Amino acid sequence: MKTNFLFAFAGLAFFGLIFEVAVAQQSGPRGLGLINDVEEGFESLFNGENLNGWVQKNGTAKYEVVNKTIMGHTKVGSPNSFLCTIKEYSDFELRFQVKVDVGLNSGVQIRSLSKPKVNGGRVHGPQVEIESGPAEAGYIYSEGTGRKWISPQQPKHDYFDNDGWNSYRVIADGNRIQTWINGHPIEDVETAEVESLKGFIGLQVHSIKKNKGPFKVQWKNLRIKELDGTERRTVKAIKGTPTVDGKIDDLWKHVPRLKTTRAVEEHDALEADEEPATAWVKCMWDNGHLYCLAKVSDSKISGTSDEPWECDSVEFFVDGNLSRGAYDEDDAQYRTGADGLITVGATNYKADYKSVVTQVEGGYIVESRINIETELGKKIGFDVQVNNDAGGGYRVSTMKWNDASNESYQNASELGVLEMVEVNK
Ligand code: BGC
């Protein structure tokens, strides 16, 4: 039984391989699709002619190719159906257009899985919602897991065109998922409880009740760009003046957050059962100040080294005029230890760095104020680093937001970008 299964699996994998080669040949130089011209760096997921590269899972809804679109038709009695890519993707930007009949709920699975041993192969994972509006299109639902919405709120909106094609844009980068519909930002969420950060893309045709439908949903121009983990990240700082006291006041609530998901690998000396310390960070600004709030997850607060960067601590890096390169007078490094110790690197902003630490269950909160020239629309170089001492008196992990090198304290070239905006839109 087991051997048969293995053979079947090997056969499938082999078939998949042949198929991929065939597609690669068809799609020509630089992976451009045959039918649709795709943007630089993107590859077509659908060749416009047939469903090569896709496989149907779970239900029996019908999927067919009509006029260079993938058309899905509901079927009474069928559970949710999914047309899934054979290939799996982890960090990517996905773009597509979709049109759906009013009354049908649909969606696109990302990073999804179907395992024979998990609920009989039930497709599960994050789903980007598709439905006519005003409703919840673009929010993220946890399909097939019983957890319902991943999006913390789903305020109804009217950005979905019920009669026409809708352009979706989805960026899944580390724990962060962002969506746009017809150019309007809909969701920006940090996923916590997800099964996997890698999986297939799946087009859903929902089950329907007996006396409903038939309905159809259509997709076209499906294209994807895989992110290789080195793209420069950007974040928005929102206008506002929080009290710098190490407590999270309400003002922070609607500020987008970033997460330190990139490891400075040369510092990875973690034991197998240890997690690196990481932080999510939010930024605000007002006249002359940048405010940074870091919530650090660190299972053991420690640090006995004389070198402050070897101890549990958070560092903020700024390049005030986005000039990049080796540090000059507008570049700065600020460090706050979990014990409240403040140390700063080369900078002319040294004066007046205010920072307050609160130790909390599972980590600590750092709230800081940095003196810097601010202006609506201004972009600066910015990064965050979390240093972690696991108890040995030296640093065993260093996590960063954007710059995966250990150069941020002397070279601003690889910092991410922070933009000062009025409100979070
Ligand atoms: C770096 C250290 C460096 C220190 C200097 C930190 O950000 O990770 O390696 O020695 O800055 O202040």
XYZ file of C-alpha atoms and ligand atoms in Angstrom:
437
model
C 0.000 0.000 0.000
C 2.672 2.360 1.117
C 4.909 1.433 -1.831
C 2.054 1.941 -4.265
C 1.477 5.306 -2.805
C 5.161 6.136 -3.148
C 5.142 5.066 -6.788
C 2.052 7.084 -7.455
C 3.674 10.034 -5.797
C 6.909 9.622 -7.762
C 4.854 9.299 -10.948
C 2.995 12.443 -10.144
C 6.185 14.307 -9.344
C 7.693 13.084 -12.620
C 4.617 14.164 -14.518
C 4.806 17.515 -12.795
C 8.416 17.836 -13.870
C 7.691 17.028 -17.513
C 4.862 19.437 -17.405
C 6.997 22.196 -15.993
C 9.604 21.689 -18.662
C 6.877 21.824 -21.307
C 5.522 25.039 -19.895
C 8.961 26.554 -19.634
C 9.488 25.803 -23.324
C 6.166 27.271 -24.308
C 6.517 30.390 -22.325
C 9.688 31.491 -24.053
C 12.403 33.854 -22.871
C 12.327 35.170 -19.340
C 9.220 33.177 -18.511
C 6.853 35.559 -20.277
C 3.429 34.048 -20.892
C 2.314 33.091 -24.367
C -0.928 34.987 -24.302
C -0.727 37.756 -21.783
C 2.119 40.117 -21.621
C 3.116 40.308 -18.028
C 5.029 42.931 -16.102
C 8.763 42.694 -15.599
C 9.591 39.910 -13.153
C 6.138 38.312 -13.296
C 5.245 34.950 -14.823
C 1.817 33.919 -16.082
C 0.045 31.256 -14.058
C -2.415 30.567 -16.871
C -1.478 30.106 -20.528
C -4.895 31.256 -21.807
C -5.503 27.988 -23.665
C -5.814 25.110 -21.250
C -5.482 24.282 -17.567
C -1.960 22.919 -17.763
C -0.231 23.615 -14.487
C -3.479 23.411 -12.518
C -5.199 20.562 -10.717
C -8.703 20.414 -9.252
C -9.102 19.453 -5.601
C -12.056 18.673 -3.375
C -15.390 19.407 -5.161
C -16.754 18.759 -8.622
C -17.574 22.276 -9.811
C -16.671 22.690 -13.472
C -13.683 24.767 -14.544
C -13.188 25.528 -18.224
C -11.204 27.874 -20.411
C -13.406 30.427 -22.162
C -11.952 33.307 -24.172
C -8.612 33.209 -22.397
C -10.267 33.177 -18.999
C -10.730 30.412 -16.450
C -14.449 30.068 -15.867
C -15.771 28.208 -12.826
C -19.378 27.004 -12.612
C -21.150 26.057 -9.399
C -22.595 22.572 -9.033
C -25.423 21.661 -6.716
C -24.329 19.019 -4.226
C -20.605 19.690 -4.571
C -18.569 20.923 -1.630
C -16.219 23.867 -2.188
C -14.019 23.199 -5.214
C -10.542 24.520 -5.829
C -8.497 24.733 -8.994
C -4.945 24.722 -7.649
C -1.519 25.420 -9.058
C 0.741 22.386 -9.054
C 3.563 24.637 -7.998
C 3.823 26.039 -4.487
C 4.743 29.607 -3.617
C 5.839 31.262 -0.389
C 6.704 34.975 -0.698
C 5.162 36.588 -3.758
C 3.152 39.296 -5.383
C 0.079 37.869 -7.126
C -2.036 39.836 -9.592
C -5.206 38.774 -11.349
C -8.565 39.982 -12.591
C -11.834 38.455 -11.521
C -15.522 38.809 -12.295
C -18.159 37.075 -10.189
C -21.916 36.636 -10.389
C -23.809 38.515 -7.706
C -24.776 35.952 -5.076
C -21.688 33.745 -5.373
C -18.981 33.780 -2.759
C -15.533 32.943 -4.116
C -11.902 33.479 -3.320
C -8.280 32.762 -4.120
C -6.318 30.504 -1.811
C -2.723 31.411 -1.127
C -0.034 29.329 0.624
C -2.629 26.580 0.882
C -2.314 22.883 1.538
C -4.242 19.686 0.906
C -2.906 16.661 2.758
C -4.582 13.253 2.723
C -4.115 12.992 6.473
C -5.562 16.390 7.284
C -9.331 16.314 7.098
C -9.334 13.991 4.081
C -7.329 16.355 1.887
C -9.563 19.360 2.572
C -7.958 22.425 1.013
C -6.992 24.789 3.794
C -5.093 28.022 4.231
C -5.517 31.761 3.779
C -8.114 32.826 1.234
C -8.386 36.260 -0.343
C -12.124 36.889 -0.414
C -14.023 37.523 -3.654
C -17.657 38.580 -3.554
C -19.846 41.307 -4.964
C -20.189 44.401 -2.832
C -20.625 46.309 -0.744
C -19.106 43.449 1.211
C -15.882 41.870 2.367
C -13.898 41.336 -0.832
C -10.143 41.457 -0.301
C -10.075 40.441 3.360
C -8.383 37.209 4.381
C -10.337 34.171 5.531
C -8.869 31.012 7.012
C -10.444 28.448 4.676
C -10.985 24.912 5.912
C -9.461 25.418 9.357
C -12.510 26.429 11.378
C -10.746 29.615 12.450
C -12.875 31.910 10.267
C -11.329 35.310 9.494
C -7.615 36.045 9.617
C -8.443 39.713 8.982
C -9.155 41.162 12.419
C -11.955 43.359 11.051
C -13.831 43.244 7.772
C -15.574 46.592 7.367
C -17.754 46.387 4.242
C -16.573 48.492 1.306
C -17.576 49.388 -2.192
C -14.347 48.991 -4.161
C -15.520 45.801 -5.878
C -17.170 46.371 -9.244
C -20.142 44.012 -9.367
C -20.552 44.265 -13.130
C -17.013 44.275 -14.419
C -13.509 42.927 -14.028
C -11.761 43.563 -10.737
C -7.992 43.848 -10.475
C -6.580 42.165 -7.391
C -3.094 42.587 -6.048
C -1.866 40.400 -3.201
C 1.534 40.591 -1.550
C 2.484 37.792 0.823
C 5.835 38.557 2.368
C 6.860 36.704 5.529
C 3.993 36.997 7.961
C 2.539 40.018 6.249
C -0.304 39.823 3.720
C -1.467 42.934 1.868
C -4.289 43.190 -0.648
C -5.596 45.807 -3.050
C -8.723 45.802 -5.211
C -8.803 48.105 -8.212
C -5.895 50.034 -6.691
C -7.509 50.542 -3.284
C -5.672 49.082 -0.292
C -8.006 46.652 1.499
C -5.953 44.558 3.903
C -2.575 44.702 5.590
C -2.319 42.032 8.203
C 0.243 40.044 10.107
C -0.793 36.414 10.031
C -0.187 34.635 13.280
C -1.903 31.270 13.209
C -1.294 29.914 9.732
C -0.436 26.334 8.861
C 2.204 27.191 6.361
C 4.026 30.099 4.781
C 4.241 28.097 1.558
C 1.608 26.363 -0.536
C -0.408 26.433 -3.726
C -2.623 29.140 -5.209
C -6.231 27.916 -5.547
C -9.296 29.328 -7.303
C -12.435 28.636 -5.317
C -15.903 27.844 -6.580
C -18.078 27.767 -3.503
C -20.718 25.135 -2.806
C -24.310 26.316 -3.318
C -27.680 25.529 -1.881
C -30.173 23.485 -3.929
C -32.412 26.312 -5.058
C -29.562 28.776 -5.739
C -27.495 29.454 -8.822
C -26.163 28.378 -11.182
C -23.409 30.942 -10.722
C -20.108 31.504 -12.404
C -16.819 33.173 -11.593
C -14.079 34.057 -14.053
C -10.405 34.792 -13.689
C -7.883 36.139 -16.162
C -4.371 37.550 -16.330
C -3.219 35.493 -13.365
C 0.419 36.307 -12.829
C 2.921 36.034 -10.028
C 6.278 37.392 -9.032
C 8.191 35.443 -6.446
C 9.922 37.615 -3.884
C 13.383 36.409 -3.097
C 13.545 37.936 0.359
C 15.789 40.786 -0.678
C 13.261 43.351 -1.915
C 13.511 46.641 -0.137
C 10.643 46.873 2.300
C 8.589 49.995 2.918
C 6.399 51.072 5.807
C 4.185 54.049 6.550
C 4.551 56.214 9.626
C 1.259 57.853 10.571
C 0.950 61.428 11.864
C 0.367 61.560 15.597
C 1.938 62.244 18.986
C 1.914 59.256 21.339
C 3.066 59.564 24.940
C 6.487 57.962 25.226
C 5.946 55.861 28.329
C 6.350 52.236 27.213
C 2.598 51.724 27.204
C 0.600 51.166 24.025
C -1.926 53.987 23.830
C -4.944 53.890 21.515
C -3.254 56.166 18.985
C -1.133 53.202 17.886
C -4.125 51.080 17.010
C -4.432 51.895 13.324
C -0.758 52.243 12.552
C 0.607 49.605 10.139
C 3.190 47.332 11.606
C 6.351 45.777 10.309
C 8.038 42.652 11.551
C 11.683 41.721 11.906
C 11.629 38.540 9.823
C 15.065 38.682 8.168
C 17.912 37.003 9.990
C 21.465 38.285 10.081
C 22.728 34.791 9.537
C 26.250 35.239 10.814
C 24.704 35.583 14.277
C 22.597 32.474 14.146
C 23.874 30.434 17.053
C 20.512 29.299 18.344
C 20.014 25.859 19.823
C 17.496 23.681 17.991
C 14.780 24.344 20.552
C 15.332 28.122 20.706
C 13.481 30.786 18.762
C 15.106 34.063 17.734
C 13.756 37.175 19.441
C 11.627 39.173 17.011
C 9.585 42.343 17.154
C 6.723 43.978 15.424
C 7.164 47.717 15.162
C 4.910 50.681 14.436
C 5.950 54.247 13.649
C 4.330 57.654 14.020
C 5.671 61.137 13.418
C 4.952 64.758 14.238
C 6.848 67.992 13.870
C 10.499 67.113 14.492
C 10.013 63.590 15.815
C 9.737 59.994 14.763
C 8.091 57.664 17.290
C 8.808 53.928 17.236
C 6.948 51.301 19.176
C 8.512 47.834 19.287
C 6.824 44.863 20.864
C 9.519 42.253 21.290
C 8.913 38.529 21.705
C 11.814 37.153 23.688
C 11.245 34.115 25.864
C 14.152 34.909 28.153
C 15.236 38.399 29.011
C 18.927 38.386 29.696
C 22.189 40.110 28.896
C 25.294 40.369 30.960
C 27.833 41.307 28.311
C 29.594 44.667 28.463
C 28.794 45.107 24.785
C 25.236 46.425 24.601
C 24.568 44.784 21.188
C 25.326 41.364 22.697
C 22.448 41.872 25.171
C 18.698 41.684 24.566
C 18.009 44.967 22.837
C 16.280 46.759 19.988
C 18.013 49.079 17.541
C 16.507 51.680 15.213
C 18.463 52.963 12.227
C 17.604 56.117 10.315
C 18.944 57.718 7.168
C 17.249 61.116 7.388
C 17.755 62.191 3.762
C 17.684 58.738 2.190
C 21.169 59.297 0.801
C 22.214 55.702 1.512
C 25.900 54.724 1.503
C 28.365 54.956 4.382
C 27.101 56.884 7.405
C 27.074 60.639 7.075
C 25.637 63.331 9.338
C 21.968 62.420 8.893
C 22.443 58.727 9.620
C 21.964 57.316 13.081
C 21.778 54.181 15.190
C 19.785 54.081 18.453
C 19.763 51.111 20.800
C 17.545 50.413 23.791
C 18.252 47.387 25.961
C 15.513 45.252 27.504
C 16.822 46.662 30.790
C 16.317 50.234 29.558
C 19.968 50.999 28.798
C 20.268 53.516 25.960
C 23.302 53.511 23.656
C 23.692 55.287 20.345
C 26.046 54.945 17.420
C 27.455 57.536 15.053
C 24.974 60.330 14.716
C 24.224 63.972 14.908
C 20.793 63.167 16.299
C 22.333 61.708 19.425
C 20.792 64.314 21.661
C 17.315 63.763 22.821
C 16.696 60.112 22.046
C 14.043 59.221 24.510
C 13.130 55.600 25.126
C 11.061 53.795 27.733
C 10.947 50.027 28.256
C 8.215 47.933 29.846
C 8.846 44.267 30.436
C 5.786 42.179 29.636
C 4.864 38.504 29.556
C 6.950 36.859 26.803
C 9.121 39.883 26.074
C 9.267 43.659 26.353
C 7.974 46.849 24.828
C 10.267 49.652 23.687
C 8.745 53.014 22.930
C 11.136 55.622 21.561
C 11.235 59.152 20.262
C 13.887 60.122 17.754
C 14.605 63.747 16.830
C 14.542 64.070 13.081
C 13.397 66.505 10.394
C 9.906 65.497 9.391
C 7.508 66.514 6.643
C 4.360 65.079 5.142
C 5.328 62.752 2.288
C 8.985 62.564 3.323
C 10.795 59.263 2.881
C 13.715 58.248 5.051
C 15.886 55.144 5.290
C 14.780 53.079 8.271
C 15.413 49.727 9.872
C 14.937 47.809 13.087
C 17.182 45.188 14.663
C 16.440 42.835 17.552
C 19.447 41.415 19.384
C 19.017 38.312 21.482
C 21.064 36.875 24.292
C 19.680 33.467 25.236
C 21.343 33.558 28.643
C 24.964 32.877 27.722
C 26.096 36.493 27.886
C 26.480 36.871 24.114
C 24.258 37.424 21.082
C 22.816 34.275 19.498
C 20.334 35.809 17.062
C 19.894 39.100 15.248
C 16.671 39.752 13.391
C 16.143 42.716 11.086
C 13.244 44.220 9.219
C 14.935 44.919 5.877
C 18.734 44.888 5.889
C 19.881 41.294 6.358
C 23.510 42.413 6.677
C 25.184 43.540 9.879
C 26.180 46.841 8.324
C 23.242 49.054 9.280
C 25.211 50.732 12.052
C 27.762 52.121 9.611
C 26.222 51.909 6.163
C 22.682 52.965 5.288
C 22.595 51.405 1.806
C 20.326 48.492 2.624
C 17.906 50.104 5.055
C 14.174 49.854 4.293
C 12.094 52.936 3.535
C 9.736 54.746 5.866
C 7.234 57.227 4.474
C 5.551 59.927 6.593
C 1.840 60.032 5.807
C -1.210 61.643 7.379
C -3.434 58.608 7.900
C -3.312 54.894 7.162
C -5.131 54.365 3.886
C 25.798 45.560 15.234
C 27.072 45.193 15.911
C 27.927 46.421 15.988
C 27.178 47.448 16.772
C 27.925 48.754 16.910
C 25.114 46.615 15.989
O 24.001 47.027 15.292
O 24.962 44.441 15.107
O 27.699 44.132 15.274
O 29.171 46.148 16.575
O 25.954 47.732 16.164
O 27.181 49.632 17.694
